[in-house]
Amino acid sequence: MFRRDLRPDSWFFSFLVGSLSRSLFAFAALAKNQTSKGFAPVTIETSRHMYEYVSTALDWWHADRYCEQRFAQLLFEPQDSERASFSKLLQSHHIRGSVWLNERDGVLHKPKWRRDHIVPVLVFGDKTDTKYVKVLSDFPALPAVTACAHLQWDTRTQEIATIFSYAVPAFINEFQLRGFVDEEGFVRFALIVHGHHSPYLPVFRADGQWHHFCVTWQQENGTWAIYADGKRRASASGLCAVGPSAPQAIYGQGTFIIGQDQDSLGGTFREKESFSGNITDLHIWQNILSAKQIEKVRSCWVVEQDLVFGWSSNALEVESSVQEVTAQFLCPGPVEECRVFEVGTSGFSYASCLQSLPFICRYRKDAYWQLQKAQLESSHSLVSRVKALAERTVIPENVFTSDVQDMNLSVALGALDVLATVLREGETPVLESSDLLAVLQLLKQVSDVEVQEGEELKMLEQLGQYYVEVTELILEERNIETWSSVSQVIRGPMAIVELCDRMVSHLAPLLTAGRTKITIQHGNVGMEVRKLELSRQELSSEAYLVQSPEKGRHDLIEVPAEEMQRLKARGLHRITVKNMWFGYGSLQRCLSGAGGGAVFQDVAASDGGQKSLSTTVGTAVISSALLSDYQEISTSVRYRLQHRAQDLPDKLVGPICAFWNFSLSPDAGGMWSTAGCSVITSLPDSTACFCNHTTNFAVLLQVYEMQRTTKEELTLQTLTFIGCGVSFCALIVTFILFLAVGVPKSERTTVHKNLIFALAAAEALLMFSELAKTNQVVCFTVTACLHLFFMAAFSWMLVEGLLLWSKVVAVNMSEDRRMKFYYVTGWGLPVVIVSVTLATSFNKYVADDHCWLNVQTNVIWAFVGPVLFILAVNTFVLCRVVMVTVSSARRRSKMLTPNSSLENQIGIQIWATAKPVLVLLPVLGLTWVCGVLVHLSIIWAYVFIVLNSLQGLYIFLVYAIYNSEVRNAIQRMKDKKKALSFTNCSHPINYLSSPRNTTSWETGKLSPSAAESAVSSPVQKDPPVKNITNRGNFGAKIPMGISSIMSPERPAVELTAFKSSVSKQGMLRLFSRRCHPEALQLSSPQWTHEQGRNGGIQE
């Protein structure tokens, strides 16, 4: 028990051995008393639950373990309305007094904190001026400090004793703790900082027992406090506060001495101020510990955050007369209180968790009878084979008759060794329900093993190997039906994951400076524990990479580097990481069964064209947890899991990143939740996820019923690609025509050009977006560009509607101001929408399986919302235009053909209604309304794709091929080329280009100079151009553009937006007749008619 022999006549040594031995003996007797007695529970049945009252008193920890190992729960607090009736029910079964209650928040659901601790103890003999211990550590400047230790005071003397002193050249008494025993038998402490002395205040009794103390001081306001046995005994402020100025921090690079007062730096000790007693576990921090942290330190847990000095023999210079022993020290347990139900009064109270009280285990009624049935129908084949091999009872035959066993490491190792051997041989191909329950009960007991310091750690690693092997063997797919049959009893298959999480925590003592990672994997189950030092300069992400038994498949979970930096900034020096992995098997199949596929989602993953059938666990289950000072730390993680290959020819699966939340639906053991998790990328064989917390993760596959078969999907994709390709080519040709043929500039031509450019860019990106989805950055960029250009196309469609409205309704705005407004609407509005969407939903912007907006979040409304508004506005504009056109056609019909039949008038009105609809549909974007009906039938899907993918072709036909202005411009180019080929005339180009030889746009008359030239021409047979133009105007019919009401104050509405003008075609033909009469075969009436047709375009 001790490192070396000490003098038997040493009072301190004898007292130390006696106190430690008495504590250990008492604790061992308590454990034996609690576990050796048999229990005779009383069963109580209600409508929903079964209760078992156990009269034998246990502490809260053993009571909770007793219920858990029987697949039950410690009694929860009854509802207010049921409290009185439940109390009467218990009294009717002769149950009185107090019983333990479970904690709903699970704060106490952990092993006992009382534990044996192997620690070096410094034994100071009688008071002398020679005994001291020097701390070999460099101390920084301390603006705040906490010092804690376990102390055993010598009660034989009442003189002042110095527990420790810290000296620097500037102040010998820089930081010091002193004490003495007063006349009433209390030990009084005083704290000294910068030579300033606090009063001596009582902290604990001088009873010769071990006590724990902590002293704190901080520079701000000179606040100090003294704690003893977990409670604050004294505190004040103003220590070392000189005048109005704030106190200085404790200086660094000093000398720290235990057991003596330094009258000079590092020496000059005096006997009457020396320490007499025993001390151990001294720790010093450069901050103020909270009351909760001080309680943990009292229980022998080391708080590593901001730790300056940790208790270690290697960091001490021990003077030869000071005895140093290594003892097994029983740390005190926490001062925790647990809730108690008072049966007689129906009230509640609190009692120490270490107090022994009777308790009640609660079962769900269906689970209780299922458990009873499994015990009755069992053949006990597995239990008997394990018993025969081990030659002792390893697994009890009946769950209800087993006792609570505090297993030690060797017993647990032997039990799992035998069990693994029996399961490995495979003589029992399929486990029975009772066998599986018995194995789980044994695993519960093993996971509760309390590993004591000094035990053989190699046994611990072997225990982990056997534990993982047994877990993998019972999770084989042949046991799926067995797991399903006991699912209600064990509260879901994730119970085995919870047990493995307890077991992996036991591997932490194996971690050393030379071995920072321990990995155990057996088949489809793996666990890992690693220690990370955060003090190194560069921190990278910490990943747990698991190689699946299937070749070429591996899973990964990692803590990002930025999270490691954040933990370092919090002052943490080292952390422990626990990882687990459960490959695809019976666990996932059971979780995908009844109840396990339920998902608690923040946002419902739905699609209007698909019907959700079910949710299945499609990957391995992987977990990660970070701990510091044995407390879990919340941090974000990224993980990537391989999908399980499934043959679903007529189904569609969508990945969902989720974690198992044990607090949701506790009776069922929890359920899947998506809170804080999102999909980063999704490929056909794997999915990468991000979650802002640590726990057990998986990827769920949402299975949809496809309303379209694979063949139909392929047909629709082919039509889309072909249609977009044709439209893109048509839009490019139209855009080139507008630029090349010299179409006169106007508002509408400018609007058309912008619409064509935006639509062409969007369709080009859409055609090749499938090629970008393999690269995350490229896919994100393509999505943003698609969003921008499609929004721009719709914005210019809105501008088309606004421009058309300005022709129907008088708008008091100049042309320049209108164009500025149109550009802001057409390009500025899309830029704003896309920028705001990226800024607010950057991580949820892109869909999982293609390069487009995420339809499973609100991001899609950044496109759908503006589009619906634009379609509504343009629909209203179209209705107004139709009304104006029909009214104009009715008046024209009455004026030109007043005696026409009713059928003829109806036909004219129908054509007047249909013509603007056909002409305006492509530029107003109203064909997109069909998208609302896509989910109703596959026919509407074909209609939608055909209409919208061929939108560019439609614009080309209506606004280029059948547009009179474009055709006239093309004809002018042809005539000009033909005129230039006639070399017999002198200077035809000069004549054509002369500004004097132009036709008046308003009257169709020649200018005076042109008239004179015409009169002096040798050719006198042709009628004057004036008469030609007039004849053309007189003979004009309904123009290509649809006219509005023909009134002087309201101009015509030309839907093609190109005001036709008298072209130079007449001039070119006039030159042809004069230069080469034989080249023109048109007779004079034909020429007149053609010229009249061209002139009659304008209104």
PDB file of C-alpha atoms in Angstrom, residues 62 101 134 178 237 254 264 272 294 341 371 406 493 522 608 694 722 740 766 780 813 832 1064 1079:
ATOM      1  CA  HIS A  62     -27.516   1.620  -6.035  1.00  0.00           C
ATOM      2  CA  LEU A 101     -37.423   9.683  -6.704  1.00  0.00           C
ATOM      3  CA  LYS A 134       9.725  23.266  -2.631  1.00  0.00           C
ATOM      4  CA  ARG A 178      -1.367  30.490   7.829  1.00  0.00           C
ATOM      5  CA  SER A 237     -12.946  42.346  -0.363  1.00  0.00           C
ATOM      6  CA  GLY A 254       8.715  33.453  -7.272  1.00  0.00           C
ATOM      7  CA  SER A 264      14.061  35.540   2.984  1.00  0.00           C
ATOM      8  CA  LYS A 272       7.445  28.152  15.654  1.00  0.00           C
ATOM      9  CA  ILE A 294     -14.312  23.429  -5.915  1.00  0.00           C
ATOM     10  CA  PHE A 341     -41.375  11.107  -1.942  1.00  0.00           C
ATOM     11  CA  LEU A 371     -40.390  -9.302 -19.916  1.00  0.00           C
ATOM     12  CA  ASP A 406     -20.430  -4.266  -7.762  1.00  0.00           C
ATOM     13  CA  PRO A 493     -32.171  -0.647 -29.589  1.00  0.00           C
ATOM     14  CA  HIS A 522     -14.438  -5.682 -34.062  1.00  0.00           C
ATOM     15  CA  GLY A 608     -44.959  18.829 -54.010  1.00  0.00           C
ATOM     16  CA  THR A 694     -22.013  16.251 -30.297  1.00  0.00           C
ATOM     17  CA  ILE A 722     -33.350  19.726 -76.333  1.00  0.00           C
ATOM     18  CA  ALA A 740     -26.841  43.557 -86.833  1.00  0.00           C
ATOM     19  CA  LEU A 766     -29.441  25.217 -66.817  1.00  0.00           C
ATOM     20  CA  PHE A 780     -22.768  26.765 -55.441  1.00  0.00           C
ATOM     21  CA  MET A 813     -42.773  60.036 -67.205  1.00  0.00           C
ATOM     22  CA  VAL A 832     -30.635  42.614 -54.298  1.00  0.00           C
ATOM     23  CA  LYS A1064     -35.530  53.327 -98.194  1.00  0.00           C
ATOM     24  CA  ALA A1079     -33.925  44.641-113.736  1.00  0.00           C
TER      25      ALA A1079
END
